[in-house]
Short mmCIF file of C-alpha atoms and ligand atoms in Angstrom, two decimals:
data_model
loop_
_atom_site.label_atom_id
_atom_site.label_comp_id
_atom_site.label_asym_id
_atom_site.label_seq_id
_atom_site.Cartn_x
_atom_site.Cartn_y
_atom_site.Cartn_z
CA UNK O 1 -11.98 22.38 6.03
CA UNK O 2 -13.96 20.55 3.39
CA UNK O 3 -12.27 17.23 2.64
CA UNK O 4 -12.71 14.80 -0.22
CA UNK O 5 -11.30 11.26 -0.02
CA UNK O 6 -10.69 9.03 -3.02
CA UNK O 7 -10.59 5.28 -2.40
CA UNK O 8 -10.20 2.21 -4.54
CA UNK O 9 -12.11 -1.01 -4.01
CA UNK O 10 -10.57 -4.28 -5.11
CA UNK O 11 -12.78 -6.93 -6.69
CA UNK O 12 -15.79 -5.37 -5.01
CA UNK O 13 -14.17 -5.28 -1.57
CA UNK O 14 -13.11 -2.28 0.46
CA UNK O 15 -9.46 -2.47 1.53
CA UNK O 16 -7.82 -1.45 4.79
CA UNK O 17 -6.11 1.45 2.97
CA UNK O 18 -9.53 2.93 2.26
CA UNK O 19 -10.53 2.96 5.94
CA UNK O 20 -7.20 4.61 6.78
CA UNK O 21 -7.68 7.32 4.15
CA UNK O 22 -11.27 8.08 5.22
CA UNK O 23 -10.33 8.20 8.91
CA UNK O 24 -7.31 10.40 8.14
CA UNK O 25 -9.44 12.72 5.97
CA UNK O 26 -12.02 13.07 8.72
CA UNK O 27 -9.30 14.01 11.20
CA UNK O 28 -8.25 16.83 8.86
CA UNK O 29 -11.91 17.84 8.61
CA UNK O 30 -11.96 18.13 12.40
CA UNK O 31 -14.43 15.24 12.66
CA UNK O 32 -17.10 16.99 10.60
CA UNK O 33 -17.19 14.21 8.00
CA UNK O 34 -15.84 13.73 4.48
CA UNK O 35 -17.17 12.99 1.02
CA UNK O 36 -15.74 9.81 -0.48
CA UNK O 37 -15.36 9.12 -4.19
CA UNK O 38 -14.97 5.59 -5.44
CA UNK O 39 -15.74 3.39 -8.43
CA UNK O 40 -16.50 -0.22 -9.32
CA UNK O 41 -18.69 -2.88 -7.79
CA UNK O 42 -18.55 -2.67 -3.99
CA UNK O 43 -22.01 -3.15 -2.47
CA UNK O 44 -23.96 -0.14 -1.25
CA UNK O 45 -23.96 -1.64 2.27
CA UNK O 46 -20.14 -1.89 2.30
CA UNK O 47 -19.85 1.66 1.00
CA UNK O 48 -22.33 2.96 3.57
CA UNK O 49 -20.15 1.33 6.26
CA UNK O 50 -17.38 3.83 5.40
CA UNK O 51 -19.51 6.04 7.66
CA UNK O 52 -17.92 4.17 10.56
CA UNK O 53 -14.65 5.91 9.71
CA UNK O 54 -16.00 9.40 9.03
CA UNK O 55 -17.65 9.38 5.58
CA UNK O 56 -20.92 11.28 5.45
CA UNK O 57 -21.45 10.74 1.73
CA UNK O 58 -20.03 8.17 -0.70
CA UNK O 59 -20.31 8.87 -4.42
CA UNK O 60 -19.68 5.80 -6.55
CA UNK O 61 -19.16 5.82 -10.32
CA UNK O 62 -20.36 2.33 -11.23
CA UNK O 63 -19.51 2.77 -14.92
CA UNK O 64 -15.80 3.01 -14.12
CA UNK O 65 -14.72 -0.59 -13.64
CA UNK O 66 -10.94 -0.35 -13.75
CA UNK O 67 -8.13 2.01 -12.77
CA UNK O 68 -8.93 4.33 -15.66
CA UNK O 69 -6.77 7.32 -14.73
CA UNK O 70 -8.39 9.80 -17.10
CA UNK O 71 -11.95 8.93 -16.14
CA UNK O 72 -11.10 8.93 -12.43
CA UNK O 73 -9.27 12.25 -12.71
CA UNK O 74 -12.32 13.77 -14.37
CA UNK O 75 -14.55 12.38 -11.61
CA UNK O 76 -12.31 13.95 -8.94
CA UNK O 77 -11.94 17.24 -10.84
CA UNK O 78 -15.71 17.68 -11.17
CA UNK O 79 -16.34 16.85 -7.53
CA UNK O 80 -13.59 19.16 -6.22
CA UNK O 81 -14.93 22.02 -8.33
CA UNK O 82 -18.61 21.39 -7.55
CA UNK O 83 -18.10 20.61 -3.86
CA UNK O 84 -15.53 23.35 -3.22
CA UNK O 85 -13.28 20.93 -1.31
CA UNK O 86 -10.06 22.37 0.13
CA UNK O 87 -8.26 19.07 0.67
CA UNK O 88 -8.24 15.77 -1.22
CA UNK O 89 -6.87 12.64 0.43
CA UNK O 90 -5.71 9.46 -1.29
CA UNK O 91 -3.95 6.31 -0.15
CA UNK O 92 -0.37 6.02 -1.40
CA UNK O 93 -1.37 2.71 -2.99
CA UNK O 94 -1.30 1.83 -6.71
CA UNK O 95 -4.55 3.72 -7.39
CA UNK O 96 -3.48 6.78 -5.38
CA UNK O 97 -0.05 6.78 -7.01
CA UNK O 98 -1.67 6.81 -10.46
CA UNK O 99 -4.54 9.19 -9.91
CA UNK O 100 -3.41 11.76 -7.29
CA UNK O 101 -0.56 13.37 -9.30
CA UNK O 102 -2.68 13.70 -12.45
CA UNK O 103 -5.66 15.14 -10.58
CA UNK O 104 -3.38 17.49 -8.60
CA UNK O 105 -1.78 18.78 -11.81
CA UNK O 106 -5.21 19.34 -13.41
CA UNK O 107 -6.51 21.25 -10.38
CA UNK O 108 -3.22 23.09 -9.74
CA UNK O 109 -3.12 21.60 -6.26
CA UNK O 110 0.05 21.00 -4.26
CA UNK O 111 0.53 17.30 -3.51
CA UNK O 112 2.50 15.57 -0.77
CA UNK O 113 2.82 11.89 -1.68
CA UNK O 114 3.36 9.31 1.05
CA UNK O 115 2.44 11.35 4.15
CA UNK O 116 2.92 9.62 7.49
CA UNK O 117 1.16 12.01 9.86
CA UNK O 118 -1.63 14.54 10.00
CA UNK O 119 -0.78 17.96 8.57
CA UNK O 120 0.44 20.54 11.06
CA UNK O 121 -1.70 23.64 10.50
CA UNK O 122 -0.24 25.76 13.30
CA UNK O 123 1.88 27.70 10.81
CA UNK O 124 0.74 27.00 7.25
CA UNK O 125 -0.10 23.47 6.09
CA UNK O 126 2.89 21.22 6.69
CA UNK O 127 2.90 17.50 5.95
CA UNK O 128 5.43 14.96 7.25
CA UNK O 129 6.78 12.18 5.03
CA UNK O 130 9.67 9.72 4.92
CA UNK O 131 12.68 10.51 2.73
CA UNK O 132 16.03 8.83 2.01
CA UNK O 133 14.55 5.35 2.27
CA UNK O 134 12.98 6.02 5.65
CA UNK O 135 16.23 7.35 7.18
CA UNK O 136 14.89 10.88 7.59
CA UNK O 137 11.69 12.89 7.60
CA UNK O 138 10.76 15.83 5.39
CA UNK O 139 8.20 18.44 6.38
CA UNK O 140 6.67 19.80 3.21
CA UNK O 141 4.50 22.89 3.16
CA UNK O 142 1.65 23.10 0.67
CA UNK O 143 1.07 26.70 -0.40
CA UNK O 144 -1.69 26.24 -2.98
CA UNK O 145 -5.37 26.80 -2.10
CA UNK O 146 -6.20 23.20 -2.89
CA UNK O 147 -4.13 20.66 -1.02
CA UNK O 148 -3.71 17.02 -2.02
CA UNK O 149 -2.20 14.36 0.25
CA UNK O 150 -1.67 10.65 -0.26
CA UNK O 151 -0.97 8.68 2.91
CA UNK O 152 1.46 5.81 3.25
CA UNK O 153 -0.49 2.60 3.98
CA UNK O 154 -0.21 1.37 7.58
CA UNK O 155 1.01 4.69 8.93
CA UNK O 156 -2.31 5.69 10.43
CA UNK O 157 -4.49 3.32 12.45
CA UNK O 158 -8.21 3.91 11.79
CA UNK O 159 -10.65 3.76 14.70
CA UNK O 160 -14.09 2.39 13.98
CA UNK O 161 -17.15 4.36 15.03
CA UNK O 162 -20.79 3.59 14.34
CA UNK O 163 -22.33 5.71 11.60
CA UNK O 164 -23.67 5.10 8.13
CA UNK O 165 -22.79 7.15 5.07
CA UNK O 166 -25.29 8.11 2.39
CA UNK O 167 -24.44 6.36 -0.89
CA UNK O 168 -25.06 8.09 -4.23
CA UNK O 169 -24.56 6.27 -7.52
CA UNK O 170 -23.14 8.71 -10.07
CA UNK O 171 -24.38 7.80 -13.54
CA UNK O 172 -21.87 9.40 -15.92
CA UNK O 173 -18.81 7.33 -16.90
CA UNK O 174 -16.53 10.40 -17.22
CA UNK O 175 -15.23 9.23 -20.56
CA UNK O 176 -12.82 11.91 -21.71
CA UNK O 177 -13.53 11.15 -25.35
CA UNK O 178 -9.79 11.43 -26.06
CA UNK O 179 -7.11 8.98 -25.08
CA UNK O 180 -8.57 6.59 -22.56
CA UNK O 181 -6.69 3.97 -20.61
CA UNK O 182 -8.26 0.56 -20.43
CA UNK O 183 -7.30 0.15 -16.80
CA UNK O 184 -4.83 -2.04 -15.00
CA UNK O 185 -5.46 -5.67 -14.21
CA UNK O 186 -4.04 -7.26 -11.12
CA UNK O 187 -2.76 -10.74 -10.62
CA UNK O 188 -5.35 -12.70 -8.67
CA UNK O 189 -4.32 -14.49 -5.51
CA UNK O 190 -6.19 -15.93 -2.56
CA UNK O 191 -3.60 -14.51 -0.14
CA UNK O 192 -3.86 -11.10 1.51
CA UNK O 193 -2.54 -8.32 -0.77
CA UNK O 194 1.00 -7.31 0.30
CA UNK O 195 0.14 -3.86 1.68
CA UNK O 196 -2.41 -5.48 4.00
CA UNK O 197 -0.61 -8.72 4.84
CA UNK O 198 0.06 -9.48 8.51
CA UNK O 199 2.56 -12.24 7.68
CA UNK O 200 5.03 -12.09 4.79
CA UNK O 201 7.58 -14.64 3.59
CA UNK O 202 10.08 -13.05 1.23
CA UNK O 203 13.11 -14.32 -0.66
CA UNK O 204 15.98 -12.92 -2.66
CA UNK O 205 18.85 -13.78 -4.96
CA UNK O 206 20.24 -16.20 -2.38
CA UNK O 207 17.65 -18.71 -3.62
CA UNK O 208 19.69 -19.09 -6.86
CA UNK O 209 16.74 -19.55 -9.24
CA UNK O 210 12.96 -19.59 -9.65
CA UNK O 211 12.90 -23.38 -9.44
CA UNK O 212 13.73 -23.09 -5.73
CA UNK O 213 10.67 -21.06 -4.73
CA UNK O 214 8.67 -24.21 -3.89
CA UNK O 215 9.97 -24.20 -0.32
CA UNK O 216 9.21 -20.48 0.04
CA UNK O 217 5.63 -21.07 -1.14
CA UNK O 218 5.36 -24.01 1.23
CA UNK O 219 6.51 -21.92 4.18
CA UNK O 220 4.05 -19.18 3.18
CA UNK O 221 1.25 -21.76 2.85
CA UNK O 222 1.80 -23.28 6.26
CA UNK O 223 1.90 -19.82 7.86
CA UNK O 224 -0.95 -18.51 5.65
CA UNK O 225 1.41 -15.72 4.69
CA UNK O 226 1.79 -13.60 1.55
CA UNK O 227 4.93 -14.02 -0.56
CA UNK O 228 7.27 -11.16 -1.49
CA UNK O 229 10.72 -10.78 -3.03
CA UNK O 230 13.68 -8.45 -3.46
CA UNK O 231 13.89 -6.25 -6.53
CA UNK O 232 16.57 -8.12 -8.52
CA UNK O 233 14.49 -11.26 -8.27
CA UNK O 234 11.55 -9.49 -9.88
CA UNK O 235 13.83 -7.76 -12.41
CA UNK O 236 15.33 -11.08 -13.55
CA UNK O 237 11.80 -12.49 -13.84
CA UNK O 238 12.08 -15.16 -11.14
CA UNK O 239 9.04 -13.65 -9.42
CA UNK O 240 6.23 -11.31 -10.57
CA UNK O 241 6.81 -7.57 -10.14
CA UNK O 242 3.85 -7.15 -7.82
CA UNK O 243 5.82 -9.10 -5.17
CA UNK O 244 8.76 -6.68 -5.13
CA UNK O 245 9.10 -4.83 -1.83
CA UNK O 246 11.36 -1.90 -1.02
CA UNK O 247 12.05 1.67 -1.94
CA UNK O 248 10.91 1.21 -5.53
CA UNK O 249 8.38 -1.52 -4.74
CA UNK O 250 5.64 -1.91 -2.18
CA UNK O 251 6.15 -0.65 1.38
CA UNK O 252 4.81 -3.15 3.89
CA UNK O 253 4.31 -3.23 7.67
CA UNK O 254 3.37 -6.80 8.56
CA UNK O 255 3.50 -8.27 12.06
CA UNK O 256 6.09 -10.79 10.82
CA UNK O 257 8.53 -10.47 7.91
CA UNK O 258 10.69 -13.51 7.12
CA UNK O 259 13.56 -12.65 4.74
CA UNK O 260 15.31 -15.60 3.11
CA UNK O 261 18.55 -15.11 1.15
CA UNK O 262 18.16 -11.33 1.06
CA UNK O 263 21.23 -9.21 1.87
CA UNK O 264 19.33 -6.29 3.44
CA UNK O 265 20.36 -3.43 1.17
CA UNK O 266 19.10 -0.03 2.30
CA UNK O 267 16.68 0.15 -0.63
CA UNK O 268 15.13 -3.16 0.43
CA UNK O 269 14.95 -2.15 4.10
CA UNK O 270 13.15 1.06 3.13
CA UNK O 271 10.06 -0.97 2.29
CA UNK O 272 10.12 -3.46 5.15
CA UNK O 273 11.63 -1.76 8.19
CA UNK O 274 8.15 -0.94 9.51
CA UNK O 275 7.56 -4.68 10.13
CA UNK O 276 6.92 -5.51 13.79
CA UNK O 277 9.17 -8.60 13.85
CA UNK O 278 11.86 -9.35 11.27
CA UNK O 279 13.39 -12.81 10.93
CA UNK O 280 16.43 -13.11 8.66
CA UNK O 281 17.77 -16.36 7.22
CA UNK O 282 21.15 -15.91 5.54
CA UNK O 283 24.31 -18.01 5.26
CA UNK O 284 26.56 -14.96 5.59
CA UNK O 285 26.84 -13.87 9.24
CA UNK O 286 28.00 -10.44 7.99
CA UNK O 287 24.86 -9.85 5.89
CA UNK O 288 23.63 -6.30 6.70
CA UNK O 289 20.07 -7.55 7.20
CA UNK O 290 21.06 -9.09 10.55
CA UNK O 291 21.47 -5.57 11.96
CA UNK O 292 17.79 -4.87 11.29
CA UNK O 293 16.60 -8.33 12.41
CA UNK O 294 14.79 -9.24 15.61
CA UNK O 295 15.75 -12.89 15.07
CA UNK O 296 18.51 -14.15 12.79
CA UNK O 297 19.31 -17.64 11.57
CA UNK O 298 22.81 -18.00 10.10
CA UNK O 299 22.48 -20.96 7.79
CA UNK O 300 21.85 -22.31 4.35
CA UNK O 301 18.28 -21.50 3.30
CA UNK O 302 18.06 -24.88 1.57
CA UNK O 303 18.51 -26.59 4.94
CA UNK O 304 16.78 -24.10 7.22
CA UNK O 305 13.55 -23.45 5.30
CA UNK O 306 12.45 -27.11 4.88
CA UNK O 307 13.10 -27.61 8.62
CA UNK O 308 10.94 -24.59 9.46
CA UNK O 309 8.16 -25.93 7.19
CA UNK O 310 8.29 -29.30 8.96
CA UNK O 311 8.30 -27.68 12.39
CA UNK O 312 5.31 -25.43 11.62
CA UNK O 313 3.40 -28.36 10.10
CA UNK O 314 4.07 -30.44 13.21
CA UNK O 315 2.99 -27.55 15.40
CA UNK O 316 -0.28 -27.20 13.48
CA UNK O 317 -1.09 -30.93 13.48
P1 FAD A 1 21.90 -10.02 -3.05
O1 FAD A 1 22.36 -8.68 -2.65
O2 FAD A 1 22.65 -10.73 -4.11
O3 FAD A 1 21.88 -10.90 -1.72
C1 FAD A 1 21.66 -12.28 -1.68
C2 FAD A 1 21.84 -12.71 -0.24
O4 FAD A 1 21.57 -14.10 -0.16
C3 FAD A 1 23.26 -12.52 0.30
O5 FAD A 1 23.22 -11.82 1.53
C4 FAD A 1 23.79 -13.94 0.51
O6 FAD A 1 24.63 -14.03 1.66
C5 FAD A 1 22.52 -14.69 0.72
N1 FAD A 1 22.61 -16.13 0.35
C6 FAD A 1 23.26 -16.67 -0.72
N2 FAD A 1 23.10 -18.01 -0.72
C7 FAD A 1 22.34 -18.30 0.38
C8 FAD A 1 21.87 -19.52 0.93
N3 FAD A 1 22.08 -20.69 0.33
N4 FAD A 1 21.14 -19.48 2.07
C9 FAD A 1 20.92 -18.29 2.70
N5 FAD A 1 21.34 -17.11 2.22
C10 FAD A 1 22.04 -17.11 1.06
N6 FAD A 1 16.11 -3.77 -3.84
C11 FAD A 1 14.97 -4.22 -3.29
O7 FAD A 1 14.88 -5.35 -2.78
N7 FAD A 1 13.86 -3.42 -3.30
C12 FAD A 1 13.85 -2.16 -3.84
O8 FAD A 1 12.81 -1.51 -3.84
C13 FAD A 1 15.07 -1.68 -4.42
N8 FAD A 1 15.11 -0.44 -4.95
C14 FAD A 1 16.31 0.01 -5.42
C15 FAD A 1 16.39 1.32 -5.89
C16 FAD A 1 17.60 1.81 -6.37
C17 FAD A 1 17.66 3.23 -6.86
C18 FAD A 1 18.74 0.98 -6.36
C19 FAD A 1 20.08 1.51 -6.84
C20 FAD A 1 18.68 -0.32 -5.90
C21 FAD A 1 17.47 -0.83 -5.44
N9 FAD A 1 17.35 -2.14 -4.96
C22 FAD A 1 16.18 -2.55 -4.40
C23 FAD A 1 18.47 -3.10 -5.08
C24 FAD A 1 19.26 -3.23 -3.79
O9 FAD A 1 20.27 -2.24 -3.74
C25 FAD A 1 19.93 -4.61 -3.70
O10 FAD A 1 20.74 -4.79 -4.84
C26 FAD A 1 18.93 -5.77 -3.64
O11 FAD A 1 18.00 -5.55 -2.60
C27 FAD A 1 19.67 -7.07 -3.40
O12 FAD A 1 18.79 -8.13 -3.55
P2 FAD A 1 19.07 -9.50 -2.80
O13 FAD A 1 19.28 -9.24 -1.37
O14 FAD A 1 17.99 -10.44 -3.22
O15 FAD A 1 20.40 -10.02 -3.53
#
């Protein structure tokens, strides 16, 4: 099978999601290598290093600087048609969520969004994904000639080989000449982006108001963790929307997830129940989150969190 993989780079850097998508695509290709499409400013050396995960060729559209859905869709459309690719793989990250459905519709390809395993080709082309907030699996068969898949970040561990991909700079900017989005800007932060974070400190409505997030930030700082929040907190505007985790937010799989003043509703758990270790701090011993926790602290966050900060600081000193 001829496989194309689309990846996003962030501020000139290749993200873990990209390695996963390339490795996954190469597995579908039976190890024969994939063509990767990307855009932006990543260095040619970094792009060539995608060869370690199965890329044989990387085509980069330097003129596309932002998540310009129309330009990127055109780029993918032209490459799928010219290269005769059977399968296109994306990460189920913000770029993949924006671009894959539009490109699939244009190319009349069937799309499974959020796959968690390799397709089963023993009888058709069947892709496994989570449904009902991670409580069940669906096995979806793609019947169209062209098959598009986006994979859920952190559901496939890439193995690093030692090969170098050929990098080709594609000169056209794929301007559609019609309506053109100006891209999406991201909030800048020096912490790991949530989908990649190994340590996450998250808080919910139990914190009472945005003025109380100082202690959450402090705990995140001392642990060098990324901050997250429940959906209502982002909806009310206490925290930015890009921190919202859960069914309708970002799905994360850190090594450690600390949930402070979050009840543990099923829609929240859907985005965090892949975490290796979950620590819950809640003053209600009946809070549902305790059922999903590896460690639980029943107590007032306003007493517990400052003590944890002190203890971690002392441990580091
Ligand atoms: P609450 O439910 O109000 O819980 C606050 C918790 O803080 C309580 O357990 C309380 O005991 C505790 N608390 C209070 N005071 C303290 C204190 N001093 N110290 C310690 N603990 C304290 N939610 C998400 O998070 N992510 C999603 O993606 C998401 N998607 C949704 C999609 C749909 C279609 C729907 C219907 C809902 C969705 N929700 C989502 C909302 C979800 O159902 C819950 O309403 C939400 O997760 C609750 O947020 P919370 O835990 O911060 O607030």
